[in-house]
XYZ file of C-alpha atoms in Angstrom:
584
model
C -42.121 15.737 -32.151
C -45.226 15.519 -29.735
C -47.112 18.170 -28.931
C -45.698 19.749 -31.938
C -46.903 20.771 -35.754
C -44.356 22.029 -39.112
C -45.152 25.701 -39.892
C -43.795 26.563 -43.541
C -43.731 30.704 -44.053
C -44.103 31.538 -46.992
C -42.883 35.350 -47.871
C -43.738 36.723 -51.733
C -42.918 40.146 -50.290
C -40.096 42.037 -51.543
C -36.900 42.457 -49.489
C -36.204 43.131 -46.714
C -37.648 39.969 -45.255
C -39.458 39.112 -42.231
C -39.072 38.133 -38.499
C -41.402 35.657 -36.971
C -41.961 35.482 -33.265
C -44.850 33.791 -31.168
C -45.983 34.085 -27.407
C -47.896 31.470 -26.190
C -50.915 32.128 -24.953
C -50.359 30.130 -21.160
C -47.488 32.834 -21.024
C -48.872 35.784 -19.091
C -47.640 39.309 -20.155
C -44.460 37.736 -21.853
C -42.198 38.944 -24.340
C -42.099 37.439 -28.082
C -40.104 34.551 -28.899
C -37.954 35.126 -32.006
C -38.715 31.812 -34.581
C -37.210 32.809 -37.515
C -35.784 34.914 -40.583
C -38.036 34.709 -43.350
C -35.864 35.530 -46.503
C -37.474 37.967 -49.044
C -39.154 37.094 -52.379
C -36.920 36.497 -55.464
C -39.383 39.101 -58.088
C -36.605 37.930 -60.862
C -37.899 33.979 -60.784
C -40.420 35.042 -58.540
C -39.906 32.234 -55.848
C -41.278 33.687 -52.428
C -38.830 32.951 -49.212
C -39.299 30.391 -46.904
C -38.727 29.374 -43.555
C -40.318 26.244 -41.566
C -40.514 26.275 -37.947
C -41.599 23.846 -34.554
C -44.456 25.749 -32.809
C -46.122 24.269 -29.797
C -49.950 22.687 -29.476
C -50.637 22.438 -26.239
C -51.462 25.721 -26.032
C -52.977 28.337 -28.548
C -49.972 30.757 -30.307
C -49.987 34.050 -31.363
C -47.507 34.637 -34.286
C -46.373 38.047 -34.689
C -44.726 39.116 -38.151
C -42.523 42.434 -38.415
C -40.762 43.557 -41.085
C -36.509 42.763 -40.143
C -35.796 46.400 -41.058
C -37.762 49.246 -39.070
C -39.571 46.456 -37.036
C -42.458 47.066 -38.927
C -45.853 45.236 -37.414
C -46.984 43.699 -40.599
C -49.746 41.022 -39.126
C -50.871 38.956 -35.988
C -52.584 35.251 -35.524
C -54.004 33.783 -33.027
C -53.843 29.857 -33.413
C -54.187 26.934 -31.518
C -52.473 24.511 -33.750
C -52.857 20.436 -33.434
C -50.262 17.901 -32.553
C -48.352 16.445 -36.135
C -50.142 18.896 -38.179
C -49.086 20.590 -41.176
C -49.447 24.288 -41.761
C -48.593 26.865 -44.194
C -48.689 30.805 -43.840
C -48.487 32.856 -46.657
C -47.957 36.718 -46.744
C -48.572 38.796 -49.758
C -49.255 42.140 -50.751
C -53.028 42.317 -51.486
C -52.905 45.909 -52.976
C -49.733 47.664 -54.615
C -50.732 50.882 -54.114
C -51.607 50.578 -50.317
C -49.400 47.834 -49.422
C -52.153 46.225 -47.603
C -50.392 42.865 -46.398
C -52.492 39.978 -45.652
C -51.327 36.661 -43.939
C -53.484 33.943 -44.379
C -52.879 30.128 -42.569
C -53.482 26.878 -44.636
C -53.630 23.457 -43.127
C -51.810 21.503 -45.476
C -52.251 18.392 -43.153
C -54.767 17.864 -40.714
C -53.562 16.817 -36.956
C -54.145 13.859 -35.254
C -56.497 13.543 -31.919
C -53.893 13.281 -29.065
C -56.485 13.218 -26.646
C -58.131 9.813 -28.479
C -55.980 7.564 -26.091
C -57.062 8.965 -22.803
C -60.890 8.304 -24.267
C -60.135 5.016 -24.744
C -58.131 4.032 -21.522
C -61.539 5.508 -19.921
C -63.218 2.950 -21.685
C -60.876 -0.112 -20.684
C -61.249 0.834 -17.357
C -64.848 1.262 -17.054
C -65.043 -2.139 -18.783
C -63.063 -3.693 -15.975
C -64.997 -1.880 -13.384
C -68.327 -3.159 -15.051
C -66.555 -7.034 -15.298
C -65.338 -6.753 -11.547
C -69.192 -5.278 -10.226
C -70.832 -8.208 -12.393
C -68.679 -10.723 -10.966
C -69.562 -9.261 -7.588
C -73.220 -9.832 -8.073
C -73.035 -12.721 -9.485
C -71.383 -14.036 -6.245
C -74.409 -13.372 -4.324
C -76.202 -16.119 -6.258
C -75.834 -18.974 -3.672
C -75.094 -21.661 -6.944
C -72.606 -19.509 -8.374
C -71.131 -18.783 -4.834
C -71.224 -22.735 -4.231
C -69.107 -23.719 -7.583
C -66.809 -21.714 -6.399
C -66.171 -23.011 -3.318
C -66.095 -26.014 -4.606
C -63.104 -25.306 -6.982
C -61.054 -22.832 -4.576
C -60.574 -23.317 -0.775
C -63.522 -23.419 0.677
C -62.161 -21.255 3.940
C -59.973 -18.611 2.007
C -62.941 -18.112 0.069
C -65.211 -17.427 2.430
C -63.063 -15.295 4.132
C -62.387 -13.197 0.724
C -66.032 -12.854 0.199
C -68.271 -12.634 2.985
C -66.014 -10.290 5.083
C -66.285 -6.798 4.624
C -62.861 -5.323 4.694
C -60.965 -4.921 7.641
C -58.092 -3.171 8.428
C -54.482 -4.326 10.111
C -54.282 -4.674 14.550
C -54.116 -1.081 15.319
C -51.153 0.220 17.360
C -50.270 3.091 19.518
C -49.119 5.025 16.350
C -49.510 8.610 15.081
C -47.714 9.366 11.989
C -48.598 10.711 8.327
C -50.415 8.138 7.875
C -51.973 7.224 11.288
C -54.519 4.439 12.270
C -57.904 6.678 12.902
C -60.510 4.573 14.136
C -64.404 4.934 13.947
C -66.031 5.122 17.259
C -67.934 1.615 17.717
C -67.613 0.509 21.258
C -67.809 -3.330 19.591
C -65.085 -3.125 17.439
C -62.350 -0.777 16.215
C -62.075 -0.217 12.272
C -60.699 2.730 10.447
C -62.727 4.993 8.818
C -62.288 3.984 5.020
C -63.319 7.250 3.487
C -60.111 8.476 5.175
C -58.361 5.746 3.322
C -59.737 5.755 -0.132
C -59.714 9.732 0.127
C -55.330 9.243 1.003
C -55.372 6.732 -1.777
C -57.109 8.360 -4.348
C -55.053 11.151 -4.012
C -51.617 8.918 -4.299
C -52.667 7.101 -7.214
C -53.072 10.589 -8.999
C -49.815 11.653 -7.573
C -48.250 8.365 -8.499
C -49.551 8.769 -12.281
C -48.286 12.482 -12.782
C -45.083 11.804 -11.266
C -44.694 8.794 -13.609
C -45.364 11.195 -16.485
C -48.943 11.664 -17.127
C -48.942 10.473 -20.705
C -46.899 13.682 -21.287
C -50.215 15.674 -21.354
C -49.787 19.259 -20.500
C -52.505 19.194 -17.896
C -51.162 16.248 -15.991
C -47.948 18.120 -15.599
C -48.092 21.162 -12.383
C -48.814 24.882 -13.810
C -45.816 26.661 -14.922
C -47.196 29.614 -12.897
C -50.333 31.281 -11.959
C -53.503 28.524 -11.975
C -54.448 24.803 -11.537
C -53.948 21.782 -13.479
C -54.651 18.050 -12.405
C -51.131 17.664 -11.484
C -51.765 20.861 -8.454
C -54.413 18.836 -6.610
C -52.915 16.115 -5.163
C -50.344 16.918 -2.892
C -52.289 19.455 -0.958
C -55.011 16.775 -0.296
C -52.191 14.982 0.488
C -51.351 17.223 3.663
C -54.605 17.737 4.075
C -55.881 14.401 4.962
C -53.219 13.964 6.595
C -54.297 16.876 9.139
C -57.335 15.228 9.286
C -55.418 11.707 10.651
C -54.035 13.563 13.450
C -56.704 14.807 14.850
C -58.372 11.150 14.668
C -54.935 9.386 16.099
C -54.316 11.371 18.615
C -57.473 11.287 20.165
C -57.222 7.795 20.368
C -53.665 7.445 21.832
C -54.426 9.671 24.558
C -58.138 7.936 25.285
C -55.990 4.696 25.488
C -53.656 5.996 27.820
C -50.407 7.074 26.475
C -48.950 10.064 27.817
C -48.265 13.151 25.920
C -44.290 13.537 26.087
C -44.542 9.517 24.880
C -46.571 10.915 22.066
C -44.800 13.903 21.339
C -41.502 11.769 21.197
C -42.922 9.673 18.429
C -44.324 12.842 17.007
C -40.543 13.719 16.972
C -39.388 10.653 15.506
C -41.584 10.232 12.687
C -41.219 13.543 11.362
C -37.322 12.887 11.725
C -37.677 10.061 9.507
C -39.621 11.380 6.886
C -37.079 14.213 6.595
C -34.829 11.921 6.326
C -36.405 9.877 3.936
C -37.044 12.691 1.620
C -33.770 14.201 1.513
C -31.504 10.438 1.272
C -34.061 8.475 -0.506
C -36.335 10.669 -3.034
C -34.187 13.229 -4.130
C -34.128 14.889 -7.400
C -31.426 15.976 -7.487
C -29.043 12.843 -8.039
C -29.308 13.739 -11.663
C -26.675 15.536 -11.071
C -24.421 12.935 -10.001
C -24.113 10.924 -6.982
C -25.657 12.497 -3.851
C -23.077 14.702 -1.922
C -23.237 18.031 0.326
C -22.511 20.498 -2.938
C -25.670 19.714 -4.899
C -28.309 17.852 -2.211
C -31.616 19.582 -2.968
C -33.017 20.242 1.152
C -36.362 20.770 0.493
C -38.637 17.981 -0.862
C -41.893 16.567 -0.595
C -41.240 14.524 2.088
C -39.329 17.225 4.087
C -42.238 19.424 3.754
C -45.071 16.584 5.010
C -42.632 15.857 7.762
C -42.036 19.179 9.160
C -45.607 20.470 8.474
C -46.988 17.090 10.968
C -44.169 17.865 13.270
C -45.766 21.653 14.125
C -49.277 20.220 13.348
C -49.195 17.282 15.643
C -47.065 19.363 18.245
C -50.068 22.246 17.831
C -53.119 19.760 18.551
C -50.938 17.549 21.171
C -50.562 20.322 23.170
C -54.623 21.203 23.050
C -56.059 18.456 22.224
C -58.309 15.983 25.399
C -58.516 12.338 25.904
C -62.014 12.949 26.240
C -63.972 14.529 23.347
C -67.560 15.007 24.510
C -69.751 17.478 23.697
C -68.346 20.586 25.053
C -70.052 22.822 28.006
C -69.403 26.602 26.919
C -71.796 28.662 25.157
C -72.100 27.899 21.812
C -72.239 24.233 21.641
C -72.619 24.620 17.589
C -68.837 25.584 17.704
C -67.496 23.168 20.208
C -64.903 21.650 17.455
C -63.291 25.613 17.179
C -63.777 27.562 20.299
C -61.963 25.454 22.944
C -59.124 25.404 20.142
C -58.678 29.307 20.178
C -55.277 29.428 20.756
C -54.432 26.806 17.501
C -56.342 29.655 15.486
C -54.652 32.434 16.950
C -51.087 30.468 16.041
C -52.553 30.167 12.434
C -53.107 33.433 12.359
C -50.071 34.764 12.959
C -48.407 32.159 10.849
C -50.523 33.198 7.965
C -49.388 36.957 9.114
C -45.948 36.494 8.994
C -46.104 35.038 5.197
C -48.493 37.505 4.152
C -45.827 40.350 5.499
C -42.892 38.575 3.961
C -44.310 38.347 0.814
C -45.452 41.517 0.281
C -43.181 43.451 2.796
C -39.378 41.970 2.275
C -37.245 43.711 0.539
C -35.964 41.397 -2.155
C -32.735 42.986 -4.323
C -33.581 44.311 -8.041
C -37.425 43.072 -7.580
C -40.993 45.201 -7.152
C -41.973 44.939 -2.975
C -44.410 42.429 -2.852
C -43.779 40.807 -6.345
C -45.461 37.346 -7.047
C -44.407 36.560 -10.641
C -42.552 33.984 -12.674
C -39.479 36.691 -13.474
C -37.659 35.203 -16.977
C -39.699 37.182 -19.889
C -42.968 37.238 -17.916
C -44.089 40.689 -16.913
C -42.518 41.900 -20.332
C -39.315 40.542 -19.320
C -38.644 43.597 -16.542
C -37.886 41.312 -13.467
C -35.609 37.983 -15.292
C -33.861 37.284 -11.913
C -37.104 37.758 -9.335
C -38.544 34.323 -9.851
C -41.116 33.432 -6.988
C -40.689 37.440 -5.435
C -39.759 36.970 -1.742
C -40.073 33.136 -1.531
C -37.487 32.634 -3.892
C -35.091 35.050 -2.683
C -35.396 33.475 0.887
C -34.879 30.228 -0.467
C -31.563 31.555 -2.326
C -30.472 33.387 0.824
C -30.822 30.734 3.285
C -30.161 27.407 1.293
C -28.204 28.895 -1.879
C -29.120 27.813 -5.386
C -27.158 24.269 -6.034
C -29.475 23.356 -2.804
C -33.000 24.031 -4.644
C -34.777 22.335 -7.178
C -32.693 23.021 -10.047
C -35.816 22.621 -12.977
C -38.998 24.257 -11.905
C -42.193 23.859 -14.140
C -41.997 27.765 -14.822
C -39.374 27.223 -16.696
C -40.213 26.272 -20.545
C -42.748 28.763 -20.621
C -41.231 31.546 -18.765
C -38.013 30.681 -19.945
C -36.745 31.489 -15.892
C -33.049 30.467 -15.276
C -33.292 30.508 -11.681
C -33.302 28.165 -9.270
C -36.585 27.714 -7.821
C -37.886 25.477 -5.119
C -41.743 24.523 -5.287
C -41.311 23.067 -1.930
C -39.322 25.872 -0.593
C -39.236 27.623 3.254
C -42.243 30.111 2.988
C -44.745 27.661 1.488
C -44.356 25.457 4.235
C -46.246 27.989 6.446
C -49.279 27.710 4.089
C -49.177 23.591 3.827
C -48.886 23.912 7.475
C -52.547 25.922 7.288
C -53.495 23.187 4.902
C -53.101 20.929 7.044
C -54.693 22.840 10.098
C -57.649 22.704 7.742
C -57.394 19.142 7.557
C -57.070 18.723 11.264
C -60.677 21.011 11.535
C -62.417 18.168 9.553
C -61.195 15.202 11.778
C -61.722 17.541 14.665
C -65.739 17.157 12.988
C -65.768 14.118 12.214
C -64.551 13.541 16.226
C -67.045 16.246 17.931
C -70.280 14.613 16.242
C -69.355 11.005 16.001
C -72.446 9.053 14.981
C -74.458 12.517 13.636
C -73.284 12.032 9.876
C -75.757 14.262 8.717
C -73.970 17.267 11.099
C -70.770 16.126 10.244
C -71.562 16.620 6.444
C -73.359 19.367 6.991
C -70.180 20.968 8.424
C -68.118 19.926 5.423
C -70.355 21.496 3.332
C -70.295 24.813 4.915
C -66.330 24.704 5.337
C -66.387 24.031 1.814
C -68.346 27.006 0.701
C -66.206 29.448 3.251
C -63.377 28.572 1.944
C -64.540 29.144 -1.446
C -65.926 32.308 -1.009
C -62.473 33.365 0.528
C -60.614 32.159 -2.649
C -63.336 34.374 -5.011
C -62.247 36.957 -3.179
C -58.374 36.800 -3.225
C -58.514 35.859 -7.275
C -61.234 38.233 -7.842
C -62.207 34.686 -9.512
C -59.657 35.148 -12.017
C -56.430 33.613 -12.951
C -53.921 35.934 -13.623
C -55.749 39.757 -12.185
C -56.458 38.890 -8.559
C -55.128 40.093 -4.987
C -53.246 36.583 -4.609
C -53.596 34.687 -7.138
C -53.443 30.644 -7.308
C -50.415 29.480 -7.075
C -48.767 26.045 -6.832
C -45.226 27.004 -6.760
C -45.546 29.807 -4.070
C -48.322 27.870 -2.118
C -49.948 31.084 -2.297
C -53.190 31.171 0.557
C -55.560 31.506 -2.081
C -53.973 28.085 -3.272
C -54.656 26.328 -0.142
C -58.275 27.947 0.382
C -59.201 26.309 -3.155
C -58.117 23.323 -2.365
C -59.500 22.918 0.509
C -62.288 24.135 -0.221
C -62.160 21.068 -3.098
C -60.497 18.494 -0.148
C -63.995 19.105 2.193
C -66.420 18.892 -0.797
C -64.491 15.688 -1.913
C -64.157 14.009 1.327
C -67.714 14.687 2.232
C -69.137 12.761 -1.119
C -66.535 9.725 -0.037
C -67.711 9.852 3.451
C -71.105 9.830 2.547
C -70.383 7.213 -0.131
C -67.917 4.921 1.875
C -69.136 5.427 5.432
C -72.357 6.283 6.023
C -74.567 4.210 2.738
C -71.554 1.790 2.707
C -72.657 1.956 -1.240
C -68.760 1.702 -1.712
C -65.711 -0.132 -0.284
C -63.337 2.407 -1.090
C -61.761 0.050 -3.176
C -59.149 0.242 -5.270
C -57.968 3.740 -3.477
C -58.414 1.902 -0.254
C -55.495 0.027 -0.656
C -52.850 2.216 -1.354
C -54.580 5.115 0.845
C -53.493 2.616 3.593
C -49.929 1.693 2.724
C -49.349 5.158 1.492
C -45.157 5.656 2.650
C -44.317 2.422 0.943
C -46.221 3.218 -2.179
C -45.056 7.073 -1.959
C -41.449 5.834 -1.664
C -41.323 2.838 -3.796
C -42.756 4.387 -6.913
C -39.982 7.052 -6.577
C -37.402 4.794 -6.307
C -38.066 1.877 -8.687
C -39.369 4.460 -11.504
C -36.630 3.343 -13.626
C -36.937 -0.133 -13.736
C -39.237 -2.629 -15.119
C -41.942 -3.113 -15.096
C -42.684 0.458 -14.382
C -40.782 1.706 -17.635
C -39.424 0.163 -20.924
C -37.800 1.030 -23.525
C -40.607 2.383 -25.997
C -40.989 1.715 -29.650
C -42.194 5.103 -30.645
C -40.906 7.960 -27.436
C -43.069 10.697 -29.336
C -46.449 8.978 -29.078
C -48.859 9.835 -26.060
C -50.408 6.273 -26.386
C -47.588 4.928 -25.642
C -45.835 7.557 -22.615
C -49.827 7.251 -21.084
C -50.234 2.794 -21.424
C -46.368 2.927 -19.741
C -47.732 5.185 -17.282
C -51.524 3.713 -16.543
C -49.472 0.176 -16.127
C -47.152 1.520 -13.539
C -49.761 3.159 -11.604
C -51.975 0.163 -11.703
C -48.754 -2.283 -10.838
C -48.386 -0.273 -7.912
C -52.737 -0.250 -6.273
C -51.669 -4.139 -7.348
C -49.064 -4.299 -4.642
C -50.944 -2.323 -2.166
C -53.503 -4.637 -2.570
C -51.427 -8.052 -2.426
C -50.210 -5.999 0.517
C -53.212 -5.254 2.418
C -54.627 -8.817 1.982
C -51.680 -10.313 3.438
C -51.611 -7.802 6.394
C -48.442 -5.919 5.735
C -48.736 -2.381 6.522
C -45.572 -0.022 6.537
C -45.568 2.876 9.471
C -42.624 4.824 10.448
């Protein structure tokens, strides 16, 4: 099967016969995984014992052979093996007299290149991009530009290629995926980086959630580090920090009151609460949706509620009129008049850093922050996730949680455990805050790109210096380490810490040398609910997914997957040209 290879044992010892087990080596102080009984030799027609076994490839194995009587350590390997491949491991006796045993692996067929595909997708793609920039150019040769406007509508033509892109009638909206506008007193357009940086991170999201190819590092971490898959969704919430701070602004400098903001504040988040538990809910695998299995949390819940208190948070503080500030330190004016919003941080971030290392949690180590199942030697099996799993359990119960967790093929966890659970959300509500600091720059020194990048820059480093030091820049030995399904703080300091680096080379890209449209993210980034929801819902049907002629091929999972994700930046775009732009 993918991301699988045959392993034959071959045992010409004597009895009493051998037990394989392997740990794999993404499995983090786990016990070994019994295999199989290898049968002894047969000295009379000497015919060694066999035994052939699946082992994974995605990442590298260590076999461990003991003898089945007196659990003798006879050898150890370290292998990564390769996807389809054919091995062989033979143990002998190298020396009668002092039993020296030697196990020696044999590739008795070689393994294909799983990873040729996502080379050559690369390639198709970059050939469209370099057919779509040559068409571009040649459009700016006026006899070129003329045959085509004689052969398509002259006006639609025109329109579609001497206009820069615009962006749809801005309303009196705030939402997670407001309108924030650039700060031109001639006209009012959105600032695209904002856009293609909410898009790009979508399409990503939209491609892992579709499947990834079935690539191990387009699917989250089971536990402790970062894969492809652990990037998106914070940007996610933090961009969409950064939109508040942008919308808002601009509601209140066009008049609208605050409790008429704060009750579509209100609304909004209602509705994407909503949304998230009715609409995209995982949980309907288990049958149709109903009180005794509805999963609560959800991605959706989690962006709703975190804008709720963010919004809320910068409604209360925020001014309809953000000029340069008169206290002291004028270099700080986008933090210091905000003191309060940090001190609230604060003690949020407080409050999860004493829960998680201060509750009590029954038959678990104070403070733990492991998988449980046979990680940590198999000592804690029930204390998945520490303190943010037990609160989870406790104040939701288990049939209310996301019922299969990423930890749990390589941990081997049976509990319930909710990625999106109740403590996290006080660290994707610091995300966010984070996010809210950069429109907050972008705001306070309008028209001074190079201060605004500079800014991004230096939040950038901070944050990563505040991640070395809470991983100790390691994966598995630091104070907190990063961690997707706990939302751990070093997580969101990472990421952010990637989100300001990122959005300052789009910025500079998109909005200040205008050396980019934005496009294809644009699109999406600006119709991101309907794309969000709609890929979700119609993930089953065609054309997203067919019925495959070969369901073990990664060609195959990643063309389904690259289609669907393009079918869906197709939409946004037919979407965005015809001025049809979902808000809630």
């Amino acid at each position: 099967r993918m991301d699988q290879a045959l392993l034959l044992v071959r045992n010409e010892l004597p009895a009493p016969g051998l037990n394989l087990a392997a740990r794999s080596g993404a499995c983090h102080q786990c016990l070994y995984q019994f295999l199989a009984f290898v049968p002894p030799s047969n000295e009379s027609l000497s015919k060694p014992g066999t035994a052939s076994v699946m082992v994974d490839t995605q990442h590298p194995l260590t076999l461990q052979l003991n003898s089945s009587v007196g659990d003798r350590d006879l050898c150890k390997i370290q292998y990564h093996f390769g996807e389809f491949g054919n091995y062989s491991l033979v143990v002998k006796t190298l020396s009668t007299s002092t039993q020296t045993v030697s196990c020696d692996l044999i590739i008795n067929e070689g393994p294909i290149n799983s990873y040729l595909p996502i080379l050559f997708a690369f390639l198709v793609y970059m050939g469209i991009l370099a057919i779509l920039i040559a068409g571009r150019l040649l459009m700016k040769i006026d006899p070129v530009r003329n045959w085509v406007y004689k052969k398509l509508n002259p006006r639609a033509t025109d329109r579609m290629i001497n206009s820069e892109l615009g962006s749809p009638n801005t309303t009196e909206s705030i939402n997670c995926d407001p309108t924030p506008q650039s700060w031109s007193t001639g006209s009012r357009q959105r600032l695209r980086s904002l856009d293609t940086f909410r898009g790009l991170s979508l399409v990503i999201m939209v491609f892992v959630n579709y499947g990834g190819g079935k690539y191990w590092f387009f699917k989250h971490e089971s536990w402790n580090g970062l894969t492809v898959a652990d990037l998106v969704f914070p940007w996610f919430v933090f961009i969409m920090g950064t939109s508040i701070a942008l919308a808002l602004g601009s509601m209140l400098r066009w008049g609208s009151s605050k409790w008429k903001v704060l009750r579509k504040i209100l609304w909004r988040s209602f509705v994407l609460i909503l949304l998230g538990i009715i609409v995209v809910n995982p949980n309907y695998c288990l049958g149709p949706l109903s009180w005794d299995n509805l999963r609560i949390p959800g991605v959706l819940q989690r962006l709703g509620f975190t804008y709720l208190v963010v919004a809320a948070l910068e409604l209360l503080f925020t001014r309809a009129d953000s000029g340069t500030w008169e206290g002291r330190f004028p270099a700080l004016q986008d933090i210091l008049p905000y003191w309060p919003q940090w001190i609230f941080i604060l003690v949020l971030e407080t409050i999860w850093l004493c829960l998680t290392f201060l509750l009590p949690v029954p038959d678990c180590p104070r403070g733990y922050l492991g998988p449980g199942g046979i990680g940590d030697f198999g000592k804690y099996p029930n204390c998945t996730g520490g303190a943010a799993g037990y609160i989870d359990r406790l104040l939701l119960g288990e049939k209310h949680m996301y019922q299969h967790p990423s930890l749990g093929v390589i941990y081997q966890s049976t509990m319930p455990y909710d990625p999106e659970g109740i403590l996290g959300t006080i660290n994707s509500i610091v995300m966010a805050f984070l996010g809210l600091q950069a429109g907050k720059i972008t705001l306070f020194y309008k028209d001074q790109p190079k201060q605004i990048m500079s800014r991004f820059i230096i939040w950038g480093i901070v944050m990563g210096v505040i991640s070395a030091i809470l991983t100790k820049c390691s994966k598995e030995e630091g104070f907190i380490p990063i961690n997707k399904n706990l939302w751990s703080i070093s997580y969101v300091t990472t990421l952010s810490c990637f989100a300001f680096i990122l959005l300052l080379l789009i910025y500079y890209l998109v909005d200040v040398k205008k050396w980019w449209s934005g496009a294809p993210f644009l699109y999406p980034g600006m119709n991101s609910i309907l794309v969000y929801i709609g890929h979700q819902v119609f993930a089953n049907y065609f054309p997203f997914k067919w019925k495959m002629q070969d369901s073990q091929s990664h060609a195959e999972h990643l063309t389904q997957n690259l289609i669907a994700t393009t079918l869906w930046v197709v939409i946004s775009y037919i979407l965005y040209r015809r001025r049809i732009f979902w808000k809630i």
